[in-house]
């Protein structure tokens, strides 16, 4: 186990390690997160998370709460994205008929994607959900990373690679089954070296990389020292074994962004690095892309075939979008084939930005961009004022937006839904603090 005490000296933690009495919403969220391995083994993750959060949203919906406790702009922006996506989905489904399995799959993807993001960020405003409760639950889930990874690696070494299986309950859920399958660790070449790789509780190893990265920075605020170290170790091992190159790059980037908020020296250092890079390019007569090209080539060579496949699918997705640029195609009904028909994938499989353009057109992309920008901007002011939770959230969002270039947000959000609940609970705490300050100022007058 790794010791993260050095890292944690700069991370704010509440002095009280006990959670105290949990509200009903906190109990539901807490145990839903902790029991992640159970939902995974049963094959019902994609049902449990959105249904649980949707029920809490409906239970907490009251008119007086909407009037007295206004939601942040980013919450409304995600609701706007949901409605924009729904409208373009309806336009696309009209071409093939509404009473088909494609209709169910499309609407359910919307339900467990953009709508779930809105619901997760809104529930903390309508229920009592504390940040430290989310942190504790994610920490225990991260500890389960260690246990499950140890079991999978033991099976891989002792028995060899195992075929994935579909849990019994997953067979009862209509739609595609790939994301519901329980998979084991396998050996894949990385820089030409055979290494173990797994996707753990997710549908794809890159999604595990995103989930592990976000979980790591949530767990940094855990009060219990021993639990925190085990949790961070679990996140780090999950991040490494995912072999997600972009997640590895984003991991130190999050630390850099946090340091820029907390240290004037770090801010000056970033300026010096930018200045030195510009001077280096000018002296040698190189363009910035020439300096980046060599590391990028090495980055892509780690899994050259995977990088080429992603680039091919993304380019084909952009080409298809150009045929319907304003409202997109509404549904992911087209596929791209390569390798003499050996590989077939739906357009929009990679890159959230290309997928939104292809499915929802410029109309939907505008709503998507507003949702992304308004969310990260919601954490800017409190981050500058020194709120450490907001600083971590801001840095994680920047990393997530970069990771969305390689993975589809509407597909992978279900696996780190707790991250959006964490964001909502932080914003709710900031709003409550502002209300207390305003009330105190009014009383003082």
Tab-separated table of C-alpha atoms in Angstrom:
chain	number	residue	atom	x	y	z
A	1	UNK	CA	0.000	0.000	0.000
A	2	UNK	CA	1.227	3.487	-0.840
A	3	UNK	CA	1.549	6.291	1.709
A	4	UNK	CA	-0.151	9.495	0.614
A	5	UNK	CA	0.485	11.543	3.759
A	6	UNK	CA	2.774	13.927	1.880
A	7	UNK	CA	0.109	14.631	-0.719
A	8	UNK	CA	-2.607	14.987	1.877
A	9	UNK	CA	-0.887	17.738	3.854
A	10	UNK	CA	-2.179	20.286	1.354
A	11	UNK	CA	-5.697	18.837	1.167
A	12	UNK	CA	-8.425	20.218	3.374
A	13	UNK	CA	-10.192	17.671	5.601
A	14	UNK	CA	-12.951	18.156	8.117
A	15	UNK	CA	-11.696	17.529	11.688
A	16	UNK	CA	-14.668	15.220	12.411
A	17	UNK	CA	-14.238	11.734	10.936
A	18	UNK	CA	-17.614	10.330	11.999
A	19	UNK	CA	-20.516	10.828	9.615
A	20	UNK	CA	-23.202	11.065	12.287
A	21	UNK	CA	-26.833	10.414	11.433
A	22	UNK	CA	-27.468	10.005	7.722
A	23	UNK	CA	-30.549	11.412	6.032
A	24	UNK	CA	-32.699	9.118	3.884
A	25	UNK	CA	-31.121	10.425	0.671
A	26	UNK	CA	-27.625	10.024	2.142
A	27	UNK	CA	-28.378	6.403	3.089
A	28	UNK	CA	-29.631	5.602	-0.421
A	29	UNK	CA	-26.631	7.231	-2.110
A	30	UNK	CA	-24.125	5.889	0.439
A	31	UNK	CA	-25.154	2.238	0.120
A	32	UNK	CA	-25.708	2.437	-3.628
A	33	UNK	CA	-22.077	3.515	-4.019
A	34	UNK	CA	-20.641	1.019	-1.530
A	35	UNK	CA	-22.524	-1.906	-3.078
A	36	UNK	CA	-21.083	-1.204	-6.530
A	37	UNK	CA	-19.392	-4.668	-6.700
A	38	UNK	CA	-22.763	-6.307	-5.973
A	39	UNK	CA	-24.572	-4.407	-8.743
A	40	UNK	CA	-21.682	-5.290	-11.082
A	41	UNK	CA	-21.871	-9.015	-10.328
A	42	UNK	CA	-25.659	-8.939	-10.745
A	43	UNK	CA	-25.362	-7.032	-14.024
A	44	UNK	CA	-27.833	-4.306	-13.021
A	45	UNK	CA	-25.569	-1.262	-12.700
A	46	UNK	CA	-27.137	0.567	-15.622
A	47	UNK	CA	-30.581	0.181	-14.004
A	48	UNK	CA	-29.829	0.748	-10.297
A	49	UNK	CA	-27.953	4.065	-10.517
A	50	UNK	CA	-30.309	6.126	-12.708
A	51	UNK	CA	-33.444	4.690	-11.089
A	52	UNK	CA	-32.187	5.381	-7.547
A	53	UNK	CA	-31.226	8.968	-8.328
A	54	UNK	CA	-34.437	9.587	-10.326
A	55	UNK	CA	-36.586	8.383	-7.399
A	56	UNK	CA	-34.735	10.734	-5.034
A	57	UNK	CA	-35.261	13.576	-7.508
A	58	UNK	CA	-39.011	12.920	-7.702
A	59	UNK	CA	-39.315	12.539	-3.929
A	60	UNK	CA	-37.543	15.832	-3.314
A	61	UNK	CA	-39.447	17.801	-5.942
A	62	UNK	CA	-41.443	20.536	-4.217
A	63	UNK	CA	-42.565	23.881	-5.589
A	64	UNK	CA	-41.430	25.822	-2.532
A	65	UNK	CA	-37.914	24.376	-2.876
A	66	UNK	CA	-37.765	25.558	-6.479
A	67	UNK	CA	-38.828	29.056	-5.384
A	68	UNK	CA	-36.737	29.407	-2.214
A	69	UNK	CA	-33.619	27.477	-3.242
A	70	UNK	CA	-32.870	28.348	-6.842
A	71	UNK	CA	-30.702	25.869	-8.734
A	72	UNK	CA	-27.381	26.951	-10.264
A	73	UNK	CA	-27.321	27.815	-13.957
A	74	UNK	CA	-25.312	24.669	-14.720
A	75	UNK	CA	-28.130	22.447	-13.429
A	76	UNK	CA	-30.631	24.120	-15.754
A	77	UNK	CA	-28.072	23.870	-18.560
A	78	UNK	CA	-27.922	20.082	-18.193
A	79	UNK	CA	-31.722	19.950	-18.194
A	80	UNK	CA	-31.669	22.072	-21.350
A	81	UNK	CA	-29.201	19.624	-22.910
A	82	UNK	CA	-31.522	16.759	-21.985
A	83	UNK	CA	-34.497	18.424	-23.677
A	84	UNK	CA	-32.447	19.377	-26.751
A	85	UNK	CA	-31.210	15.798	-27.066
A	86	UNK	CA	-34.759	14.487	-26.618
A	87	UNK	CA	-36.039	16.697	-29.444
A	88	UNK	CA	-33.332	15.599	-31.890
A	89	UNK	CA	-33.857	11.970	-30.804
A	90	UNK	CA	-37.560	12.261	-31.658
A	91	UNK	CA	-36.699	13.685	-35.084
A	92	UNK	CA	-34.369	10.761	-35.740
A	93	UNK	CA	-36.786	8.116	-34.460
A	94	UNK	CA	-39.496	9.505	-36.717
A	95	UNK	CA	-37.561	8.184	-39.706
A	96	UNK	CA	-37.590	4.555	-38.493
A	97	UNK	CA	-40.790	4.440	-36.419
A	98	UNK	CA	-41.313	4.980	-32.709
A	99	UNK	CA	-42.444	1.507	-31.642
A	100	UNK	CA	-39.113	-0.278	-31.980
A	101	UNK	CA	-36.344	-1.515	-29.702
A	102	UNK	CA	-34.213	1.333	-31.084
A	103	UNK	CA	-36.652	3.797	-29.495
A	104	UNK	CA	-36.274	2.182	-26.090
A	105	UNK	CA	-32.483	2.039	-26.371
A	106	UNK	CA	-32.232	5.687	-27.468
A	107	UNK	CA	-34.491	7.026	-24.716
A	108	UNK	CA	-32.835	4.887	-22.047
A	109	UNK	CA	-29.398	6.149	-23.127
A	110	UNK	CA	-30.722	9.692	-22.657
A	111	UNK	CA	-32.178	8.746	-19.260
A	112	UNK	CA	-28.902	7.297	-17.952
A	113	UNK	CA	-26.813	10.005	-19.607
A	114	UNK	CA	-27.654	13.700	-19.681
A	115	UNK	CA	-30.806	13.432	-17.549
A	116	UNK	CA	-28.921	11.472	-14.896
A	117	UNK	CA	-26.229	14.162	-14.780
A	118	UNK	CA	-28.938	16.783	-14.181
A	119	UNK	CA	-30.593	14.615	-11.514
A	120	UNK	CA	-27.323	13.841	-9.706
A	121	UNK	CA	-26.379	17.522	-9.499
A	122	UNK	CA	-29.890	18.538	-8.386
A	123	UNK	CA	-30.631	15.958	-5.675
A	124	UNK	CA	-28.232	17.602	-3.127
A	125	UNK	CA	-30.227	20.836	-3.450
A	126	UNK	CA	-33.519	19.083	-2.646
A	127	UNK	CA	-32.196	16.675	-0.022
A	128	UNK	CA	-29.653	16.853	2.765
A	129	UNK	CA	-26.551	15.323	1.146
A	130	UNK	CA	-23.166	16.159	2.668
A	131	UNK	CA	-19.876	16.100	0.786
A	132	UNK	CA	-18.170	13.937	3.397
A	133	UNK	CA	-20.828	11.233	3.043
A	134	UNK	CA	-20.119	10.956	-0.687
A	135	UNK	CA	-16.387	10.973	0.040
A	136	UNK	CA	-16.663	8.154	2.591
A	137	UNK	CA	-18.770	5.984	0.290
A	138	UNK	CA	-16.430	6.486	-2.698
A	139	UNK	CA	-13.470	5.667	-0.446
A	140	UNK	CA	-14.974	2.308	0.490
A	141	UNK	CA	-15.772	1.642	-3.164
A	142	UNK	CA	-12.156	2.444	-4.043
A	143	UNK	CA	-10.976	-0.063	-1.440
A	144	UNK	CA	-13.037	-2.670	-3.284
A	145	UNK	CA	-10.914	-1.857	-6.364
A	146	UNK	CA	-7.938	-3.395	-4.545
A	147	UNK	CA	-9.836	-6.537	-3.553
A	148	UNK	CA	-11.384	-7.132	-6.977
A	149	UNK	CA	-8.132	-6.417	-8.822
A	150	UNK	CA	-6.253	-8.845	-6.558
A	151	UNK	CA	-8.829	-11.575	-7.262
A	152	UNK	CA	-8.767	-10.945	-11.018
A	153	UNK	CA	-4.967	-10.963	-11.204
A	154	UNK	CA	-4.822	-14.132	-9.108
A	155	UNK	CA	-7.240	-15.840	-11.517
A	156	UNK	CA	-5.217	-14.572	-14.490
A	157	UNK	CA	-1.937	-15.946	-13.101
A	158	UNK	CA	-3.262	-19.201	-11.645
A	159	UNK	CA	-5.889	-20.205	-14.216
A	160	UNK	CA	-5.317	-17.965	-17.221
A	161	UNK	CA	-7.612	-15.607	-19.160
A	162	UNK	CA	-11.320	-16.253	-18.594
A	163	UNK	CA	-14.239	-15.580	-20.879
A	164	UNK	CA	-16.685	-12.853	-19.733
A	165	UNK	CA	-20.135	-13.947	-18.590
A	166	UNK	CA	-23.551	-12.343	-18.534
A	167	UNK	CA	-25.154	-12.291	-15.045
A	168	UNK	CA	-28.650	-13.844	-14.773
A	169	UNK	CA	-30.447	-10.576	-13.952
A	170	UNK	CA	-28.799	-8.838	-16.904
A	171	UNK	CA	-30.567	-11.268	-19.221
A	172	UNK	CA	-33.901	-9.786	-18.137
A	173	UNK	CA	-32.922	-6.244	-19.147
A	174	UNK	CA	-33.705	-5.429	-22.792
A	175	UNK	CA	-31.112	-3.841	-25.039
A	176	UNK	CA	-27.433	-4.494	-25.672
A	177	UNK	CA	-25.644	-6.753	-23.200
A	178	UNK	CA	-21.972	-5.858	-23.689
A	179	UNK	CA	-21.945	-3.159	-20.968
A	180	UNK	CA	-23.626	-5.564	-18.507
A	181	UNK	CA	-21.112	-8.396	-18.836
A	182	UNK	CA	-18.699	-9.285	-16.042
A	183	UNK	CA	-15.223	-9.356	-17.566
A	184	UNK	CA	-11.920	-10.628	-16.219
A	185	UNK	CA	-8.381	-9.294	-16.528
A	186	UNK	CA	-6.607	-10.128	-19.777
A	187	UNK	CA	-3.123	-9.639	-21.216
A	188	UNK	CA	-2.726	-6.893	-23.829
A	189	UNK	CA	0.447	-5.403	-25.352
A	190	UNK	CA	1.377	-1.922	-24.151
A	191	UNK	CA	4.438	-0.396	-25.872
A	192	UNK	CA	4.938	-3.943	-27.148
A	193	UNK	CA	5.052	-5.367	-23.598
A	194	UNK	CA	2.319	-7.871	-22.578
A	195	UNK	CA	0.652	-6.438	-19.459
A	196	UNK	CA	-2.585	-7.183	-17.568
A	197	UNK	CA	-5.564	-4.967	-18.346
A	198	UNK	CA	-9.139	-4.917	-17.084
A	199	UNK	CA	-12.235	-2.737	-17.071
A	200	UNK	CA	-13.340	-3.785	-13.541
A	201	UNK	CA	-16.851	-2.400	-12.795
A	202	UNK	CA	-17.090	-0.529	-16.102
A	203	UNK	CA	-17.787	-1.454	-19.726
A	204	UNK	CA	-14.374	-0.486	-21.109
A	205	UNK	CA	-10.836	0.023	-19.698
A	206	UNK	CA	-10.671	3.747	-20.687
A	207	UNK	CA	-13.861	4.312	-18.664
A	208	UNK	CA	-12.134	2.646	-15.698
A	209	UNK	CA	-9.295	5.142	-16.148
A	210	UNK	CA	-11.723	8.076	-15.974
A	211	UNK	CA	-13.561	6.598	-12.972
A	212	UNK	CA	-10.317	5.887	-11.092
A	213	UNK	CA	-8.972	9.388	-11.729
A	214	UNK	CA	-12.137	11.135	-10.502
A	215	UNK	CA	-12.441	8.780	-7.516
A	216	UNK	CA	-8.830	9.491	-6.514
A	217	UNK	CA	-9.441	13.214	-6.090
A	218	UNK	CA	-12.716	12.636	-4.273
A	219	UNK	CA	-10.952	10.309	-1.823
A	220	UNK	CA	-8.220	12.868	-1.108
A	221	UNK	CA	-10.642	14.607	1.273
A	222	UNK	CA	-11.394	11.465	3.303
A	223	UNK	CA	-10.835	12.095	7.047
A	224	UNK	CA	-9.931	8.557	8.096
A	225	UNK	CA	-6.195	8.265	7.435
A	226	UNK	CA	-6.032	4.486	6.954
A	227	UNK	CA	-9.171	4.332	4.816
A	228	UNK	CA	-7.876	7.238	2.736
A	229	UNK	CA	-4.559	5.552	2.011
A	230	UNK	CA	-6.195	2.266	1.045
A	231	UNK	CA	-8.717	4.108	-1.151
A	232	UNK	CA	-6.076	6.171	-2.929
A	233	UNK	CA	-3.978	3.069	-3.485
A	234	UNK	CA	-6.975	1.294	-5.005
A	235	UNK	CA	-7.690	4.229	-7.322
A	236	UNK	CA	-4.060	4.428	-8.393
A	237	UNK	CA	-3.813	0.721	-9.192
A	238	UNK	CA	-7.107	0.877	-11.111
A	239	UNK	CA	-5.793	3.861	-13.065
A	240	UNK	CA	-2.569	2.045	-13.933
A	241	UNK	CA	-4.166	-1.260	-14.951
A	242	UNK	CA	-6.720	0.511	-17.146
A	243	UNK	CA	-3.827	1.454	-19.476
A	244	UNK	CA	-5.723	4.657	-20.283
A	245	UNK	CA	-2.995	6.888	-21.715
A	246	UNK	CA	-5.047	10.078	-21.670
A	247	UNK	CA	-6.125	9.462	-18.062
A	248	UNK	CA	-2.464	9.079	-17.114
A	249	UNK	CA	-1.703	12.456	-18.715
A	250	UNK	CA	-4.675	14.130	-17.021
A	251	UNK	CA	-3.757	12.747	-13.586
A	252	UNK	CA	-0.752	15.067	-12.967
A	253	UNK	CA	-2.613	17.875	-14.767
A	254	UNK	CA	-5.244	17.892	-12.014
A	255	UNK	CA	-2.508	18.329	-9.393
A	256	UNK	CA	-1.024	21.198	-11.413
A	257	UNK	CA	-4.362	23.013	-11.625
A	258	UNK	CA	-5.001	22.566	-7.893
A	259	UNK	CA	-1.479	23.840	-7.146
A	260	UNK	CA	-2.099	26.927	-9.303
A	261	UNK	CA	-5.057	27.822	-7.073
A	262	UNK	CA	-3.130	27.262	-3.867
A	263	UNK	CA	0.366	28.462	-4.681
A	264	UNK	CA	1.599	31.664	-6.266
A	265	UNK	CA	4.854	29.863	-7.065
A	266	UNK	CA	2.953	27.278	-9.114
A	267	UNK	CA	1.209	30.023	-11.098
A	268	UNK	CA	4.536	31.680	-11.810
A	269	UNK	CA	6.044	28.319	-12.724
A	270	UNK	CA	3.382	27.692	-15.366
A	271	UNK	CA	4.152	31.079	-16.928
A	272	UNK	CA	7.889	30.319	-16.915
A	273	UNK	CA	7.286	26.953	-18.600
A	274	UNK	CA	5.163	28.599	-21.302
A	275	UNK	CA	7.790	31.306	-21.836
A	276	UNK	CA	10.651	28.789	-21.984
A	277	UNK	CA	8.739	26.657	-24.499
A	278	UNK	CA	8.134	29.695	-26.728
A	279	UNK	CA	11.834	30.696	-26.474
A	280	UNK	CA	12.941	27.122	-27.242
A	281	UNK	CA	10.755	27.015	-30.364
A	282	UNK	CA	11.949	30.443	-31.502
A	283	UNK	CA	15.675	29.659	-31.083
A	284	UNK	CA	15.461	26.347	-32.921
A	285	UNK	CA	13.023	27.648	-35.503
A	286	UNK	CA	10.400	25.079	-34.618
A	287	UNK	CA	6.652	25.397	-34.537
A	288	UNK	CA	4.841	24.306	-31.380
A	289	UNK	CA	3.279	21.370	-33.235
A	290	UNK	CA	6.804	20.143	-34.091
A	291	UNK	CA	7.680	20.020	-30.389
A	292	UNK	CA	4.460	18.207	-29.552
A	293	UNK	CA	4.649	15.795	-32.495
A	294	UNK	CA	7.362	13.514	-31.074
A	295	UNK	CA	5.734	12.946	-27.642
A	296	UNK	CA	2.372	12.532	-29.369
A	297	UNK	CA	3.815	9.868	-31.678
A	298	UNK	CA	5.179	8.009	-28.649
A	299	UNK	CA	1.795	8.407	-26.921
A	300	UNK	CA	-0.031	6.877	-29.886
A	301	UNK	CA	2.511	4.100	-30.373
A	302	UNK	CA	1.591	2.563	-26.995
A	303	UNK	CA	-1.407	1.008	-28.735
A	304	UNK	CA	-1.025	2.103	-32.345
A	305	UNK	CA	-3.921	0.044	-33.672
A	306	UNK	CA	-6.304	1.448	-31.062
A	307	UNK	CA	-5.285	5.045	-31.837
A	308	UNK	CA	-5.765	4.519	-35.581
A	309	UNK	CA	-9.158	2.886	-35.074
A	310	UNK	CA	-10.366	5.763	-32.888
A	311	UNK	CA	-9.156	8.340	-35.373
A	312	UNK	CA	-10.847	6.494	-38.230
A	313	UNK	CA	-14.215	6.266	-36.413
A	314	UNK	CA	-14.096	9.920	-35.307
A	315	UNK	CA	-13.308	11.141	-38.827
A	316	UNK	CA	-16.156	9.033	-40.231
A	317	UNK	CA	-18.476	10.472	-37.559
A	318	UNK	CA	-17.573	14.048	-38.523
A	319	UNK	CA	-18.118	13.262	-42.203
A	320	UNK	CA	-21.594	11.876	-41.421
A	321	UNK	CA	-22.449	14.955	-39.334
A	322	UNK	CA	-21.717	17.204	-42.318
A	323	UNK	CA	-24.653	15.601	-44.139
A	324	UNK	CA	-27.040	16.846	-41.421
A	325	UNK	CA	-25.240	19.673	-39.613
A	326	UNK	CA	-28.066	21.526	-37.835
A	327	UNK	CA	-30.024	18.867	-35.924
A	328	UNK	CA	-27.863	15.810	-36.567
A	329	UNK	CA	-29.203	12.334	-37.184
A	330	UNK	CA	-31.041	11.962	-33.867
A	331	UNK	CA	-30.007	8.323	-33.422
A	332	UNK	CA	-26.812	6.293	-33.741
A	333	UNK	CA	-28.066	4.154	-36.604
A	334	UNK	CA	-25.087	4.243	-38.964
A	335	UNK	CA	-21.940	2.138	-38.681
A	336	UNK	CA	-18.400	2.292	-40.004
A	337	UNK	CA	-16.497	-0.759	-41.238
A	338	UNK	CA	-12.777	-1.334	-41.777
A	339	UNK	CA	-10.280	-4.168	-41.969
A	340	UNK	CA	-12.161	-5.965	-44.767
A	341	UNK	CA	-15.306	-6.014	-42.653
A	342	UNK	CA	-13.555	-7.424	-39.586
A	343	UNK	CA	-14.363	-4.381	-37.438
A	344	UNK	CA	-17.778	-2.698	-37.297
A	345	UNK	CA	-18.668	0.113	-34.882
A	346	UNK	CA	-21.538	2.618	-34.678
A	347	UNK	CA	-20.657	6.169	-35.665
A	348	UNK	CA	-20.225	8.334	-32.590
A	349	UNK	CA	-18.632	5.549	-30.560
A	350	UNK	CA	-15.595	7.683	-29.672
A	351	UNK	CA	-15.341	11.353	-28.641
A	352	UNK	CA	-18.247	13.058	-26.888
A	353	UNK	CA	-17.838	16.147	-29.046
A	354	UNK	CA	-18.019	14.291	-32.358
A	355	UNK	CA	-20.896	12.178	-31.033
A	356	UNK	CA	-22.964	15.198	-29.971
A	357	UNK	CA	-22.444	16.836	-33.354
A	358	UNK	CA	-23.380	13.647	-35.193
A	359	UNK	CA	-26.474	12.778	-33.119
A	360	UNK	CA	-27.740	16.245	-32.088
A	361	UNK	CA	-26.135	18.587	-34.618
A	362	UNK	CA	-25.043	22.158	-33.957
A	363	UNK	CA	-28.324	22.723	-32.114
A	364	UNK	CA	-27.493	20.124	-29.492
A	365	UNK	CA	-23.791	20.967	-29.450
A	366	UNK	CA	-24.579	24.544	-28.367
A	367	UNK	CA	-26.557	23.252	-25.376
A	368	UNK	CA	-23.785	20.751	-24.618
A	369	UNK	CA	-21.108	23.463	-24.692
A	370	UNK	CA	-23.207	25.724	-22.429
A	371	UNK	CA	-23.642	22.869	-19.943
A	372	UNK	CA	-19.909	22.110	-19.871
A	373	UNK	CA	-18.800	25.747	-19.573
A	374	UNK	CA	-21.420	26.749	-16.994
A	375	UNK	CA	-20.555	23.741	-14.821
A	376	UNK	CA	-16.841	24.438	-14.636
A	377	UNK	CA	-17.463	28.188	-14.221
A	378	UNK	CA	-19.718	27.485	-11.221
A	379	UNK	CA	-16.624	26.366	-9.308
A	380	UNK	CA	-14.311	29.165	-10.441
A	381	UNK	CA	-15.213	31.948	-7.999
A	382	UNK	CA	-15.251	29.801	-4.821
A	383	UNK	CA	-12.004	28.169	-6.021
A	384	UNK	CA	-10.317	31.563	-6.284
A	385	UNK	CA	-11.651	32.417	-2.827
A	386	UNK	CA	-9.890	29.344	-1.419
A	387	UNK	CA	-12.612	26.671	-1.256
A	388	UNK	CA	-10.523	23.511	-1.576
A	389	UNK	CA	-13.379	21.208	-2.522
A	390	UNK	CA	-14.245	23.574	-5.363
A	391	UNK	CA	-10.610	23.668	-6.471
A	392	UNK	CA	-10.521	19.873	-6.712
A	393	UNK	CA	-13.864	19.839	-8.526
A	394	UNK	CA	-12.715	22.504	-11.004
A	395	UNK	CA	-9.510	20.601	-11.793
A	396	UNK	CA	-11.373	17.280	-12.165
A	397	UNK	CA	-13.853	18.871	-14.581
A	398	UNK	CA	-11.025	20.176	-16.774
A	399	UNK	CA	-9.562	16.663	-16.866
A	400	UNK	CA	-12.984	15.147	-17.612
A	401	UNK	CA	-13.531	17.526	-20.532
A	402	UNK	CA	-10.197	16.438	-21.998
A	403	UNK	CA	-11.082	12.786	-21.474
A	404	UNK	CA	-14.414	13.333	-23.247
A	405	UNK	CA	-12.407	13.739	-26.440
A	406	UNK	CA	-11.649	10.007	-26.360
A	407	UNK	CA	-14.769	8.566	-24.723
A	408	UNK	CA	-18.501	9.171	-25.002
A	409	UNK	CA	-19.846	11.031	-21.926
A	410	UNK	CA	-23.454	9.888	-22.365
A	411	UNK	CA	-22.263	6.265	-22.188
A	412	UNK	CA	-19.643	6.444	-19.458
A	413	UNK	CA	-21.403	8.872	-17.029
A	414	UNK	CA	-23.366	5.980	-15.532
A	415	UNK	CA	-20.146	4.497	-14.109
A	416	UNK	CA	-19.091	7.624	-12.205
A	417	UNK	CA	-22.538	9.027	-11.423
A	418	UNK	CA	-21.365	9.663	-7.859
A	419	UNK	CA	-18.957	12.297	-9.210
A	420	UNK	CA	-21.889	14.454	-10.301
A	421	UNK	CA	-23.607	13.951	-6.922
A	422	UNK	CA	-20.332	15.091	-5.349
A	423	UNK	CA	-20.319	18.190	-7.582
A	424	UNK	CA	-23.925	18.956	-6.642
A	425	UNK	CA	-23.248	18.543	-2.923
A	426	UNK	CA	-20.281	20.935	-3.146
A	427	UNK	CA	-22.347	23.569	-4.979
A	428	UNK	CA	-25.186	23.101	-2.486
A	429	UNK	CA	-22.790	23.643	0.436
A	430	UNK	CA	-21.413	26.782	-1.247
A	431	UNK	CA	-24.951	28.100	-1.774
A	432	UNK	CA	-25.892	27.451	1.860
A	433	UNK	CA	-22.765	29.258	3.018
A	434	UNK	CA	-23.636	32.265	0.865
A	435	UNK	CA	-27.165	32.335	2.294
A	436	UNK	CA	-25.766	32.283	5.819
A	437	UNK	CA	-23.430	35.177	5.021
A	438	UNK	CA	-26.274	37.188	3.439
A	439	UNK	CA	-28.510	36.494	6.451
A	440	UNK	CA	-25.765	37.562	8.843
A	441	UNK	CA	-25.189	40.759	6.889
A	442	UNK	CA	-28.905	41.554	6.936
A	443	UNK	CA	-29.043	40.989	10.686
A	444	UNK	CA	-26.006	43.217	11.138
A	445	UNK	CA	-27.756	46.034	9.295
